[in-house]
Amino acid sequence: MARVVVDVMLKPEILDPQGQAVQRALPRLGFEGISDVRQGKRFELEVEGPVDEAALARIHEMAETFLANTVIEDFVVRVDEPAGAGS
């Protein structure tokens, strides 16, 4: 099985009140030097069979129609390399 990750983030022009709240809290918690925080969502999909162009196209369609609100969010689909792969 392979893992495909879909990262969903608010578009840059969309206000992110959760990210702003985190950014304001960081200095109070002793974490300095962070000028901005954007909060998003991550979906990890375990895919049966090969992750070929057809599978990625289907996942892209899923993200576009169900996982992300494309009016206010952008998303990226990527295959997650297992730990130790390519070694």
XYZ file of C-alpha atoms in Angstrom:
87
model
C 0.000 0.000 0.000
C 1.086 3.541 -0.694
C 0.246 6.725 1.163
C -0.879 9.869 -0.606
C -1.024 13.120 1.342
C -3.354 16.008 0.573
C -2.373 19.269 2.278
C -5.129 21.909 2.332
C -4.404 25.537 3.230
C -6.414 28.732 3.141
C -5.544 30.862 0.133
C -3.066 33.636 1.032
C -5.683 36.369 0.657
C -8.108 34.671 3.094
C -8.001 35.770 6.740
C -6.821 32.965 9.068
C -8.102 33.747 12.591
C -6.865 30.438 14.028
C -3.381 31.033 12.658
C -3.421 34.581 14.047
C -4.477 33.332 17.488
C -1.603 30.848 17.508
C 0.851 33.516 16.343
C -0.225 35.878 19.144
C 0.064 33.118 21.770
C 3.575 31.978 20.833
C 5.509 34.865 22.484
C 3.519 34.401 25.707
C 4.665 30.778 25.686
C 8.302 31.709 25.169
C 8.499 31.100 21.402
C 9.961 34.233 19.810
C 10.744 35.116 16.222
C 7.615 33.788 14.494
C 6.080 36.549 12.372
C 3.130 34.640 10.862
C 1.227 31.364 11.272
C -1.204 29.794 8.794
C -3.275 26.807 9.880
C -4.426 24.070 7.515
C -5.533 20.455 7.167
C -3.655 17.290 6.200
C -5.305 14.156 4.848
C -3.353 10.881 4.635
C -4.865 8.386 2.218
C -3.783 4.732 2.146
C -4.138 3.661 -1.484
C -4.656 0.062 -2.566
C -2.682 -0.825 -5.657
C -0.245 1.335 -7.586
C -0.241 5.102 -7.318
C -0.118 5.842 -11.015
C -1.289 8.882 -12.973
C -4.898 7.620 -12.963
C -4.914 7.143 -9.176
C -3.395 10.589 -8.611
C -5.948 12.157 -10.970
C -8.780 10.504 -9.016
C -7.322 11.740 -5.694
C -6.927 15.240 -7.162
C -10.607 15.129 -8.160
C -11.515 13.951 -4.634
C -9.554 16.819 -3.083
C -11.103 19.364 -5.438
C -14.693 18.235 -4.851
C -14.681 16.997 -1.254
C -11.542 17.620 0.834
C -10.999 21.306 0.000
C -13.286 24.279 -0.432
C -11.564 25.601 -3.549
C -13.228 28.998 -3.226
C -11.092 29.764 -0.154
C -8.541 26.906 -0.005
C -5.642 25.619 -2.090
C -4.425 22.029 -1.941
C -1.415 19.936 -2.888
C -1.482 16.178 -3.598
C 1.750 14.231 -3.118
C 2.902 10.660 -2.672
C 4.433 10.177 0.788
C 7.691 8.247 0.665
C 7.874 5.552 3.356
C 10.649 5.925 5.943
C 13.862 4.422 4.643
C 12.687 4.383 1.018
C 15.346 5.128 -1.520
C 18.180 4.139 0.825
